[in-house]
CSV table of C-alpha atoms in Angstrom, one decimal:
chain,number,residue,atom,x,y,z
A,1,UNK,CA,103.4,156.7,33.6
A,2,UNK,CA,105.2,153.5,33.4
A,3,UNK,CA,108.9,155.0,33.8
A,4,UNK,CA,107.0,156.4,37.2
A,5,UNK,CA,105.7,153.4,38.7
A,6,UNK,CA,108.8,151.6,38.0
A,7,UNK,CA,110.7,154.7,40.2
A,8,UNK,CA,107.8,154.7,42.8
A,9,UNK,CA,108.6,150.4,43.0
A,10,UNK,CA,112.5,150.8,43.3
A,11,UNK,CA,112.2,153.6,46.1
A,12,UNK,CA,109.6,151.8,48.1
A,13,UNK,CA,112.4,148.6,47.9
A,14,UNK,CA,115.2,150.9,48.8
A,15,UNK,CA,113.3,152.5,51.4
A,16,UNK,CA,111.9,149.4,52.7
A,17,UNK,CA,112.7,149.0,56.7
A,18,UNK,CA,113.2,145.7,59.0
A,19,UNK,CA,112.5,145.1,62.2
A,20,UNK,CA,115.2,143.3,64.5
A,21,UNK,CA,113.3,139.8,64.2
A,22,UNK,CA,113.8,136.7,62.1
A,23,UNK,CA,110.6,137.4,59.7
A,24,UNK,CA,111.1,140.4,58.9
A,25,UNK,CA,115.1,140.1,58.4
A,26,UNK,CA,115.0,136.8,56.5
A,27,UNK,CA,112.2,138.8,53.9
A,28,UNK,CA,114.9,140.9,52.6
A,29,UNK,CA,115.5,140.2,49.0
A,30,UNK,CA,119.1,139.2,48.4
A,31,UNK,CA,121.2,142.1,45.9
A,32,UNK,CA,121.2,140.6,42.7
A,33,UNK,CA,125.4,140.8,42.3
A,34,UNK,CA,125.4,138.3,44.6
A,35,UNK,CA,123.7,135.1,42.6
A,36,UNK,CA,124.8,136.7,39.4
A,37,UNK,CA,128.7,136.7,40.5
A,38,UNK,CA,128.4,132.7,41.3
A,39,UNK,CA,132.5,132.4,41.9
A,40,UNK,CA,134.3,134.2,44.9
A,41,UNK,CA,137.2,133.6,46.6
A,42,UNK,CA,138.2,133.2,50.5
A,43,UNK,CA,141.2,134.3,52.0
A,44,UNK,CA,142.0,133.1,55.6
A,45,UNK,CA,144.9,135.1,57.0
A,46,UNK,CA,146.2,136.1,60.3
A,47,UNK,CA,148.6,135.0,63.7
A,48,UNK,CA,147.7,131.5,62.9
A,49,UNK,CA,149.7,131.8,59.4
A,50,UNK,CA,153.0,132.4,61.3
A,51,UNK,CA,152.9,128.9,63.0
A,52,UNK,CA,151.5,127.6,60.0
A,53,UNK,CA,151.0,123.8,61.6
A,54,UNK,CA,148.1,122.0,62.0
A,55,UNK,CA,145.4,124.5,60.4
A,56,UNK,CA,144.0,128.0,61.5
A,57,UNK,CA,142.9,126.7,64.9
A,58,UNK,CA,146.0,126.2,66.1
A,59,UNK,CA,145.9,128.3,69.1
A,60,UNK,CA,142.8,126.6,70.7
A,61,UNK,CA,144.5,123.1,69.7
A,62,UNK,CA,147.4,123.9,71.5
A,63,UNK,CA,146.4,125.8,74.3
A,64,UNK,CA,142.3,125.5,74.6
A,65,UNK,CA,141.1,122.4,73.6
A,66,UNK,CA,141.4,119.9,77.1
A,67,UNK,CA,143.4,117.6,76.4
A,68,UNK,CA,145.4,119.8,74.2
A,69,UNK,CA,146.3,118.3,70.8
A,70,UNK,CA,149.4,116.5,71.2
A,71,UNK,CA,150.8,117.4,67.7
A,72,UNK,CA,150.5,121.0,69.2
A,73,UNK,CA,152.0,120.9,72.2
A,74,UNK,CA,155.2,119.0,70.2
A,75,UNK,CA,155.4,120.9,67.7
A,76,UNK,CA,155.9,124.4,69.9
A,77,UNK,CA,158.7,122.2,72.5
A,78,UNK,CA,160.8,121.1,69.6
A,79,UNK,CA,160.3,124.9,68.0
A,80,UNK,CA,160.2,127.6,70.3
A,81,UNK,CA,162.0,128.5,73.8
A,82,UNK,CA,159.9,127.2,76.9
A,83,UNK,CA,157.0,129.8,78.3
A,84,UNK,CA,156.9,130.9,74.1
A,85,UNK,CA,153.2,132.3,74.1
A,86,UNK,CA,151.0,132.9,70.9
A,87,UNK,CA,151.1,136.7,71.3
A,88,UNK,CA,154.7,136.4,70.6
A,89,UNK,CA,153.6,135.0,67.2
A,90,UNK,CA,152.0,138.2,66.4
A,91,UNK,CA,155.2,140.2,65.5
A,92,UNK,CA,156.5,137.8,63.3
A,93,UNK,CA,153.7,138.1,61.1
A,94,UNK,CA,155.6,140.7,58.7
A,95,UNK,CA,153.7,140.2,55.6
A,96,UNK,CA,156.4,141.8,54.0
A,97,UNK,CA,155.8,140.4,50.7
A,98,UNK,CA,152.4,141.3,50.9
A,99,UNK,CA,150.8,143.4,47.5
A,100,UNK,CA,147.7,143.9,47.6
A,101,UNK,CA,147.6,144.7,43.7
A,102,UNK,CA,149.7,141.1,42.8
A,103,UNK,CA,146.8,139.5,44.9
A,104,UNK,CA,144.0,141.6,43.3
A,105,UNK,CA,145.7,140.5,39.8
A,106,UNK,CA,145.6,136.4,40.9
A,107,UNK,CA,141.9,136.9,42.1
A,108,UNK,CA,140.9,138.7,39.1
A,109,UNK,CA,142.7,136.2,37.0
A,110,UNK,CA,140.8,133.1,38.6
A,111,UNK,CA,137.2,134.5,36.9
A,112,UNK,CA,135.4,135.3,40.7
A,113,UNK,CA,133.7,137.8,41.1
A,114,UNK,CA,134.3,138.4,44.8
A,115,UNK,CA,136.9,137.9,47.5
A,116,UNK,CA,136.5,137.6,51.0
A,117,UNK,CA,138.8,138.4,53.6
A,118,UNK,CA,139.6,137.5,57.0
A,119,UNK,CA,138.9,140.5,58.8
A,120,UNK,CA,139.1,138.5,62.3
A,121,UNK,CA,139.3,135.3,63.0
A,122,UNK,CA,138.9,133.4,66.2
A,123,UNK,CA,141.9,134.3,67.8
A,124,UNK,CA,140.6,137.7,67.7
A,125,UNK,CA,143.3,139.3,65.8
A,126,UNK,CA,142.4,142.0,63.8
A,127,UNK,CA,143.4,142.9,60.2
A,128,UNK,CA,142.6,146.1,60.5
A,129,UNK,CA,143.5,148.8,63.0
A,130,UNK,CA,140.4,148.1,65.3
A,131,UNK,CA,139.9,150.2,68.3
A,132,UNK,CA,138.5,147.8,70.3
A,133,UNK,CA,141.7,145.7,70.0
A,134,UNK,CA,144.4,147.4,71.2
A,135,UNK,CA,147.5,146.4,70.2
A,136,UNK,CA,146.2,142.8,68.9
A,137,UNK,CA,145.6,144.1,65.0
A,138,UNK,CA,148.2,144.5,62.2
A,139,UNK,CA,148.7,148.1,62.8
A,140,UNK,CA,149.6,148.1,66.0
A,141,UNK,CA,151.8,144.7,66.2
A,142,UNK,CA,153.5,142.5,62.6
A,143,UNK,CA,152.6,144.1,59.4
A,144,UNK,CA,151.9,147.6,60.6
A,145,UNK,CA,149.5,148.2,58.2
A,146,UNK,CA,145.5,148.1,57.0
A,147,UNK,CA,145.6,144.7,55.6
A,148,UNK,CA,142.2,145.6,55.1
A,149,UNK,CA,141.7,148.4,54.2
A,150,UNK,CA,145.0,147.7,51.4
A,151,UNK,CA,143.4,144.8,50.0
A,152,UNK,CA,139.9,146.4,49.8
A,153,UNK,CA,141.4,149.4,48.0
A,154,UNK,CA,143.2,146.9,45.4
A,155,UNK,CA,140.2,144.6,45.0
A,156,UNK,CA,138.2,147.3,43.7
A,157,UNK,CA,140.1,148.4,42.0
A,158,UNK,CA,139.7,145.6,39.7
A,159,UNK,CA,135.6,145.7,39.8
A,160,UNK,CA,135.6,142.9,42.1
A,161,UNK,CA,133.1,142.8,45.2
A,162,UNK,CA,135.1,142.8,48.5
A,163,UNK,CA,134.0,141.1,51.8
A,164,UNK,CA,134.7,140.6,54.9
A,165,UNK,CA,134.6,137.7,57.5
A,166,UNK,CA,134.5,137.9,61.1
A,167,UNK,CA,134.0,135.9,64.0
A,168,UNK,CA,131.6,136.6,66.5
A,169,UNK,CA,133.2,135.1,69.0
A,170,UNK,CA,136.9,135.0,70.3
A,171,UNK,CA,138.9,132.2,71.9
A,172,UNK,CA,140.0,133.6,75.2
A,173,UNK,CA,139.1,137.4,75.2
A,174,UNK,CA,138.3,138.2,78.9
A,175,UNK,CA,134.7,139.3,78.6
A,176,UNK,CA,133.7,136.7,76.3
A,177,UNK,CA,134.9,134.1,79.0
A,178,UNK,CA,133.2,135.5,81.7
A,179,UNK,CA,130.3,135.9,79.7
A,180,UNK,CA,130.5,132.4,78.8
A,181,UNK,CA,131.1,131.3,82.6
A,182,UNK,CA,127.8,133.5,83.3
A,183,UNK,CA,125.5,131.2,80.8
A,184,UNK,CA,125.7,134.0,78.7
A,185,UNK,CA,123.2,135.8,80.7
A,186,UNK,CA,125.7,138.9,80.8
A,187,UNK,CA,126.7,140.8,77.4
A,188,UNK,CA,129.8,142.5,78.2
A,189,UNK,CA,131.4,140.9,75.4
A,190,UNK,CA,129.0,141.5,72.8
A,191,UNK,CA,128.2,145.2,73.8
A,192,UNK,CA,132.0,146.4,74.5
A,193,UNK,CA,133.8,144.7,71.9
A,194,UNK,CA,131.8,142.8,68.9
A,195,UNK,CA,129.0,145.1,68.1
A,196,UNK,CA,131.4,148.4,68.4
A,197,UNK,CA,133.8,146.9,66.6
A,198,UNK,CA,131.4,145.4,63.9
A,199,UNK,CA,129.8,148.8,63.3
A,200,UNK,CA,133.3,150.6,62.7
A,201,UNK,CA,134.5,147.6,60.3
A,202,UNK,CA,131.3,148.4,58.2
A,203,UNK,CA,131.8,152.2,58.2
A,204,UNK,CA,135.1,152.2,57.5
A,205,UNK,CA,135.5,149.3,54.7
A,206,UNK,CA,131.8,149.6,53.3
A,207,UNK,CA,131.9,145.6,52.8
A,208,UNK,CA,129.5,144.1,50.2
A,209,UNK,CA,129.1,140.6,52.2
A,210,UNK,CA,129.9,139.8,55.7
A,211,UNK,CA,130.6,136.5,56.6
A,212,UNK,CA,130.1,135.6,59.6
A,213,UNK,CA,131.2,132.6,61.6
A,214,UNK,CA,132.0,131.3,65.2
A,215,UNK,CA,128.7,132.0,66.7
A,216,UNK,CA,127.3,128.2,68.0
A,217,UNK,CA,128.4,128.9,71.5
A,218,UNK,CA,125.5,131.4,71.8
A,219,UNK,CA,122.0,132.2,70.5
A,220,UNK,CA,122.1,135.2,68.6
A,221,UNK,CA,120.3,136.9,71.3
A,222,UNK,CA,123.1,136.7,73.6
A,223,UNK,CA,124.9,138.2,69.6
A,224,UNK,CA,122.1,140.5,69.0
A,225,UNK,CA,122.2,139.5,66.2
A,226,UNK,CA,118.8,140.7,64.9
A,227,UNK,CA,119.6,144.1,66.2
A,228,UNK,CA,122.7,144.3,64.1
A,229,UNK,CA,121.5,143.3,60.8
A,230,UNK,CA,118.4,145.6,61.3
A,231,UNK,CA,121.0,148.5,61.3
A,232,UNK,CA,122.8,146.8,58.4
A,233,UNK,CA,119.9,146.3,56.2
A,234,UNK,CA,118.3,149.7,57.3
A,235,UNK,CA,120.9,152.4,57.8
A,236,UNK,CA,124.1,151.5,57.6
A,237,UNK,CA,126.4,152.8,54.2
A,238,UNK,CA,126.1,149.2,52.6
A,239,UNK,CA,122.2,148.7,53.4
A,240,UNK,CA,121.1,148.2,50.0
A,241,UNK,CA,124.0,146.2,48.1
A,242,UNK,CA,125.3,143.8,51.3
A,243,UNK,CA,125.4,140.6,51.7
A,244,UNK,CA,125.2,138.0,54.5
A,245,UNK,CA,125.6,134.5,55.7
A,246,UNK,CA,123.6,132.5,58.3
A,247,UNK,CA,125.9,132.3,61.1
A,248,UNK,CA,124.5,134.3,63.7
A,249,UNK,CA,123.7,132.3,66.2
A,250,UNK,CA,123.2,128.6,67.7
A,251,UNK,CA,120.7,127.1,65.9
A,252,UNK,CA,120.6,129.9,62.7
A,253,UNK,CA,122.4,127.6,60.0
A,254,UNK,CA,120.7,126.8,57.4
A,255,UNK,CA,117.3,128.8,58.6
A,256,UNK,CA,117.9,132.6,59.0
A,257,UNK,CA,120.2,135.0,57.5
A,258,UNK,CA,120.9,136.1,54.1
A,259,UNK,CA,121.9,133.0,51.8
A,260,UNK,CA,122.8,129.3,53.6
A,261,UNK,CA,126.3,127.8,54.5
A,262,UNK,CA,124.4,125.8,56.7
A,263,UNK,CA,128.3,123.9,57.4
A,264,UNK,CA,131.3,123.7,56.0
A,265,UNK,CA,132.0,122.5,52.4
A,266,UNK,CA,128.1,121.5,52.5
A,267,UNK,CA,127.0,120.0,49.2
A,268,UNK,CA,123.2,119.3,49.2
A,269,UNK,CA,122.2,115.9,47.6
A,270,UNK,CA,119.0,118.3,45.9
A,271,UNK,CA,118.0,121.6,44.6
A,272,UNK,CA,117.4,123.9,47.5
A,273,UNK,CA,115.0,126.4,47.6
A,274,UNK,CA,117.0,128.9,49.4
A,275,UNK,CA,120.3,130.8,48.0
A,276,UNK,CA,123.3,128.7,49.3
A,277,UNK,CA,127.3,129.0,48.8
A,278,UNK,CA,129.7,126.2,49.4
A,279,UNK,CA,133.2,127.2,50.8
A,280,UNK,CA,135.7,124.8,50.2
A,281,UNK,CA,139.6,125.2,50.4
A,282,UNK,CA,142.3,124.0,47.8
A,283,UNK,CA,144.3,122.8,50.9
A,284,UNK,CA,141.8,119.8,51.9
A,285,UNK,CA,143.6,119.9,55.7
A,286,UNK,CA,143.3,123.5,56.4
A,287,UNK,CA,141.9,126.8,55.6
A,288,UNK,CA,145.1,128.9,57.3
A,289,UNK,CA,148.0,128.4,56.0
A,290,UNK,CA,150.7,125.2,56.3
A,291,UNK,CA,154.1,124.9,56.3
A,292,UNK,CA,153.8,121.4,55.9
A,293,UNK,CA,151.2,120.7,53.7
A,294,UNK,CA,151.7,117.9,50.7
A,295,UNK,CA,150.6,118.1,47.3
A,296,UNK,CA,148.1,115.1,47.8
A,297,UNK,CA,146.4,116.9,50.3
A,298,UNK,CA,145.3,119.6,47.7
A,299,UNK,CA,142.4,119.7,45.1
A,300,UNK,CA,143.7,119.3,42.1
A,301,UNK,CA,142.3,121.6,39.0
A,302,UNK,CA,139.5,118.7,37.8
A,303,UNK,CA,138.3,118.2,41.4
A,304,UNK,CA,137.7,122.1,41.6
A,305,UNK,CA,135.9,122.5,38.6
A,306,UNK,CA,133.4,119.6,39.1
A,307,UNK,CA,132.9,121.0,42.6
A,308,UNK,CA,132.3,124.7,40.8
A,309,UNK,CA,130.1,123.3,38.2
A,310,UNK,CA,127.8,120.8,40.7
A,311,UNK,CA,127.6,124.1,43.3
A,312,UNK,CA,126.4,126.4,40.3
A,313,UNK,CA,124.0,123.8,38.8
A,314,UNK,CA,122.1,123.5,42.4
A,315,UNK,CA,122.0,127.0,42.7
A,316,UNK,CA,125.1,127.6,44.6
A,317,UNK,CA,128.2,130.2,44.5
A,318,UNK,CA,131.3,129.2,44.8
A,319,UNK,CA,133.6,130.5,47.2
A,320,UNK,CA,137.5,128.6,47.5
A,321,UNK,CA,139.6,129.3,49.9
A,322,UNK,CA,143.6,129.7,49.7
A,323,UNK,CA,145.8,130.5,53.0
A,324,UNK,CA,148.7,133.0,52.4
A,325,UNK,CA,151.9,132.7,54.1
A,326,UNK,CA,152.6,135.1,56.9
A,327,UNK,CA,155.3,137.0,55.0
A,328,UNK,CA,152.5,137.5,52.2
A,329,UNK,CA,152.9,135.5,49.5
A,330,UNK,CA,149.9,133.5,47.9
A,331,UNK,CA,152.1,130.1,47.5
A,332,UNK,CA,152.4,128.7,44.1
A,333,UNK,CA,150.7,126.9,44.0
A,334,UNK,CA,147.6,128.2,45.3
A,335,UNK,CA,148.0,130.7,42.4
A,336,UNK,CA,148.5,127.7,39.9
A,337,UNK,CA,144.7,126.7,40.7
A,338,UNK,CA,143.5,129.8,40.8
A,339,UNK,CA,144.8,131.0,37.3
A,340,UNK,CA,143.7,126.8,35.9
A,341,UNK,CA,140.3,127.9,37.1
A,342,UNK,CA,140.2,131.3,35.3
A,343,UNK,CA,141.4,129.9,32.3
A,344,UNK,CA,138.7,127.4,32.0
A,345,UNK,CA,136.3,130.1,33.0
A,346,UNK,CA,136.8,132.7,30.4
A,347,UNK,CA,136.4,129.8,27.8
A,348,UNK,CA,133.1,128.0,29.7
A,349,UNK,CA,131.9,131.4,32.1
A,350,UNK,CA,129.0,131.5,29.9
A,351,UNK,CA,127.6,128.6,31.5
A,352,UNK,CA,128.2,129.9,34.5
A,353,UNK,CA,127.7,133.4,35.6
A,354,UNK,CA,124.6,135.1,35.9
A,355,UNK,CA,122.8,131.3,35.2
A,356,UNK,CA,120.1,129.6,37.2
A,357,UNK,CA,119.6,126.2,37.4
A,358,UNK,CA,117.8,124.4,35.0
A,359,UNK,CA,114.5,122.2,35.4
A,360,UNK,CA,116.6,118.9,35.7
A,361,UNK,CA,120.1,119.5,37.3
A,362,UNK,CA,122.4,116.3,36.2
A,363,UNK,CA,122.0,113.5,34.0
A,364,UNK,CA,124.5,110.8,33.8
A,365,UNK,CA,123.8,108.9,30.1
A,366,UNK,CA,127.0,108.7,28.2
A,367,UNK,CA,128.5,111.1,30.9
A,368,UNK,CA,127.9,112.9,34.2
A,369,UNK,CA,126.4,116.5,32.4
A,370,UNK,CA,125.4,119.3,34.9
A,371,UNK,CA,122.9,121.9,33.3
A,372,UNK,CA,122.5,125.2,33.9
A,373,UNK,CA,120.5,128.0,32.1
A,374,UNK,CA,120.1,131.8,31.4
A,375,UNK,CA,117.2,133.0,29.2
A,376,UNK,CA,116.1,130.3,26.1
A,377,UNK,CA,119.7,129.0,26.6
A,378,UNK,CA,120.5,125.7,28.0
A,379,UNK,CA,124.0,124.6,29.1
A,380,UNK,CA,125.2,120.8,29.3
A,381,UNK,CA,128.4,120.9,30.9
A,382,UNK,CA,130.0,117.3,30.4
A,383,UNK,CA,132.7,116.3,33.3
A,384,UNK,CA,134.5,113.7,31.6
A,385,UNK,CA,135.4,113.1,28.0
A,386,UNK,CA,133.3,110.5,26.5
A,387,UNK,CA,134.8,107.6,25.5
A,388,UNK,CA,133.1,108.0,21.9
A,389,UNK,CA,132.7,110.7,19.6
A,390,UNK,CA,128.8,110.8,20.4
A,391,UNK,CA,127.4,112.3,23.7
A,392,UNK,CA,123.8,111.3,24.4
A,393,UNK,CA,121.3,113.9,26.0
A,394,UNK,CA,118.3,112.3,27.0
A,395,UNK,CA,116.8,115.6,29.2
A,396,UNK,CA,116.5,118.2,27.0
A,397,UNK,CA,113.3,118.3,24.2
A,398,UNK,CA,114.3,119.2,21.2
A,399,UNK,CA,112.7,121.4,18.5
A,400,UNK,CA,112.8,122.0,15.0
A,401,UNK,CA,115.0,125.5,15.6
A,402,UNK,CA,117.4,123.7,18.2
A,403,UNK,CA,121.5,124.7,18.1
A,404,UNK,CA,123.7,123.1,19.9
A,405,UNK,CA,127.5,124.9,19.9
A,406,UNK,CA,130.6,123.5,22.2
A,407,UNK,CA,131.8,126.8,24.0
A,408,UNK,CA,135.2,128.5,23.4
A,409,UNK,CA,134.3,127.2,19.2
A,410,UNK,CA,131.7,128.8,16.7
A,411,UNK,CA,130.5,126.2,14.0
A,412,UNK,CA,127.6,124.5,15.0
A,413,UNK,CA,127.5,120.6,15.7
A,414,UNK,CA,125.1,118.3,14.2
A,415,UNK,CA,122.8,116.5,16.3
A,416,UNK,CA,120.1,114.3,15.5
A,417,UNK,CA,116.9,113.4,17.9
A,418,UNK,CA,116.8,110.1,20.3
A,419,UNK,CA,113.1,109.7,19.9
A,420,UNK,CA,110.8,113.2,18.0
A,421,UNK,CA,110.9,116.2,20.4
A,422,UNK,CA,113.0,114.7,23.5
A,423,UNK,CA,116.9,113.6,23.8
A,424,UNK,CA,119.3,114.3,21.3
A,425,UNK,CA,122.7,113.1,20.1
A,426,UNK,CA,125.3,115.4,19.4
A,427,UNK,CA,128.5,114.4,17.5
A,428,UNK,CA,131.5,115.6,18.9
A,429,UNK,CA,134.4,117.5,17.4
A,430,UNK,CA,138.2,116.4,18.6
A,431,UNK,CA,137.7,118.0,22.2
A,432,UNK,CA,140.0,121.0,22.7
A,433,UNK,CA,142.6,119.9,25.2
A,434,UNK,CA,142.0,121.3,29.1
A,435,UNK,CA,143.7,119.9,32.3
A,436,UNK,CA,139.9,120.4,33.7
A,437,UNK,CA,138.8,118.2,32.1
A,438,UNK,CA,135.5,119.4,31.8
A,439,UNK,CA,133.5,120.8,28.5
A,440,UNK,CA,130.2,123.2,28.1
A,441,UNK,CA,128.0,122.9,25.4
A,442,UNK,CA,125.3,125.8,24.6
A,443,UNK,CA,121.7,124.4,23.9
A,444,UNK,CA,119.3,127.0,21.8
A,445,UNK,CA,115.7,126.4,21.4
A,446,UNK,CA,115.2,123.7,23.5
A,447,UNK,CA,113.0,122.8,26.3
């Protein structure tokens, strides 16, 4: 009886159908890979890596933006011939370097648990051989080939979730301009290129999230956007494991959608009571690639991990961009940060992956410690080593059973109460050395 209502609960969730409006969409429960994973990471790629100055928005800074950036303008007179357009960018973007399997190995080898890939940004390039964007994808024009579809193939093949992002709208596509000109009363845009070319990147690449971004020009009824996640959630191949964002539409951050960017690099000052995920990049200036980027304009390996651990502790995921170069190389070091973060994952991932966030988030007594849980186990992660041998807990209640263990060693280490049944002091052992800079202990049988 009991193995049958369980069945008869799981079809009527799977079979469960939305309507294209805000209520019924945003009372989809989120797949559970998605808060379990915690760590993903971002991958912004495209035309705008082959000039490689300024950031990814370099096209619109050059060429959109009124008065255009002047930075821009210089850079493509002292560079390029006079009359030099951006399209002419697009077949020097050989990615000839590009292996999807060396890239698969670094993403695996920084612990996440996802990636996501540009699939278009807003210069409307596509990574993939798009029929609605005739010869502006990679097949057609630079790498000839399914950046895409290469990477997804490699991803999985490693057990890690693959996504996709992709920008609603587009720089200086025709239709979207003259929509734009027309108040966006008209829909040409939207009904001849996005939402074609959305469905067809979902059928062919089966993405497990879709992030979705450049939509503020527009409500998401000029998007229709309710009308495309209704398919999504209800009959397209990915309706029961995908993921989305909130970027759908003027005015949708941080209210409707899946989980909450609500902006870029947002760090709440409290616990939300929504799903949220930070994106951050390890270049500070840019998420696209730079030519001329400097080493003090990167996060360096302790800044990262306190950023991880603070996101996770709120209830967060972590998702951290890198910006290959156009010939397809992940720059060193990019991959130094991402293998720094691994390593200190599979010795602290404990604390990390599948956890929620405990009844009290931070405590900053001896040092700043971020808690997070997972069943009867607490974890105190402890951003700085303290400056004695002790390391004060005043949060946690103790018990006569409670265990306290520093991850990545087994023996046990004493502790001894502040005051009976709350706040303990645990004696440290010579802390094993990490350039994190950050430590996890285990709590058991506290409260």
């Amino acid at each position: 009886m009991f193995s049958l209502l369980v069945g008869a609960v799981f079809l009527a969730v799977s079979e469960a159908r939305y309507t294209a409006d805000w209520a019924s969409l945003d009372s989809r429960p989120l797949p559970t890979w998605y808060d379990q994973a915690k760590v993903g990471i971002f991958v912004h790629w495209g035309v705008f890596s082959v000039p490689g100055f300024g950031s990814e928005w370099f096209w619109w800074h050059w060429q959109g933006q009124q008065p255009p950036d002047r930075r821009c303008v210089d850079f493509m007179s002292e560079n390029y011939p006079p009359g030099f357009s951006y399209p002419e960018f697009a077949p020097l973007f050989y990615a000839h370097f590009f292996d999807p399997a060396e890239w698969a190995d670094i993403f695996g080898a920084s612990g996440a648990k996802y990636v996501v890939l540009t699939a278009k940004h807003h210069e409307g390039f596509t990574n993939w051989p798009s029929p609605n964007s005739w010869n502006w994808n990679s097949v057609d024009t630079g790498p000839h080939r399914d950046l895409v579809g290469d990477l997804g193939v490699a991803v999985r093949n490693r057990s890690l979730h693959f996504g996709l992002y992709n920008s609603l709208y587009e720089w200086f596509h025709p239709l979207y301009l003259a929509d734009k000109k027309n108040g966006f009363r008209t829909q040409d845009f939207v009904l001849h290129k996005l939402l074609p070319e959305l469905r067809n990147m979902v059928v062919r690449y089966r993405p497990e999230l879709i992030w979705s971004d450049g939509d503020w020009e527009a409500p998401d009824t000029y998007w229709n956007s309710t009308q495309f996640l209704a398919w999504l959630y209800n009959d397209s191949p990915v309706k029961d494991t995908v993921v989305t964002n909130d970027r759908w539409g003027a005015g949708c951050a941080c209210k409707h959608g899946g989980y909450y960017n609500c902006e870029d690099k947002y760090t709440p000052g409290q616990l939300p009571t929504h799903k949220w995920e930070k994106c951050t990049s390890v270049d500070t200036q840019s998420w696209g690639y730079r030519r001329n980027m400097r080493m003090n304009e990167l996060m360096s390996l302790p800044d990262i991990i306190e950023d991880l651990v603070r996101t996770v502790a709120l209830g967060g995921n972590y998702l951290l961009n890198v910006g290959p170069s156009p010939d397809g190389m992940i720059p060193p070091v990019f991959e130094e940060r991402l293998r720094a973060v691994g390593a200190w994952l599979r010795v602290n991932g404990e604390g990390i992956y599948s956890t929620k966030p405990w009844r009290v988030q931070m405590e900053n007594t001896t040092a700043v410690v971020w808690y997070t849980c997972n069943g009867a186990s607490v974890y105190a992660t402890v951003m700085s080593q303290p400056s004695q041998s002790v390391l004060l807990l005043l949060e946690p209640k103790t018990t006569r059973d409670t265990k306290v263990t520093l991850l990545g060693l087994t023996s046990p280490l004493s502790w001894s109460p502040v005051k009976p049944n709350a706040g303990l002091t645990v004696l440290l052992p010579e802390l094993p050395s990490t350039p994190a800079q950050a430590w996890t202990l285990k709590l058991d049988a506290v409260l």
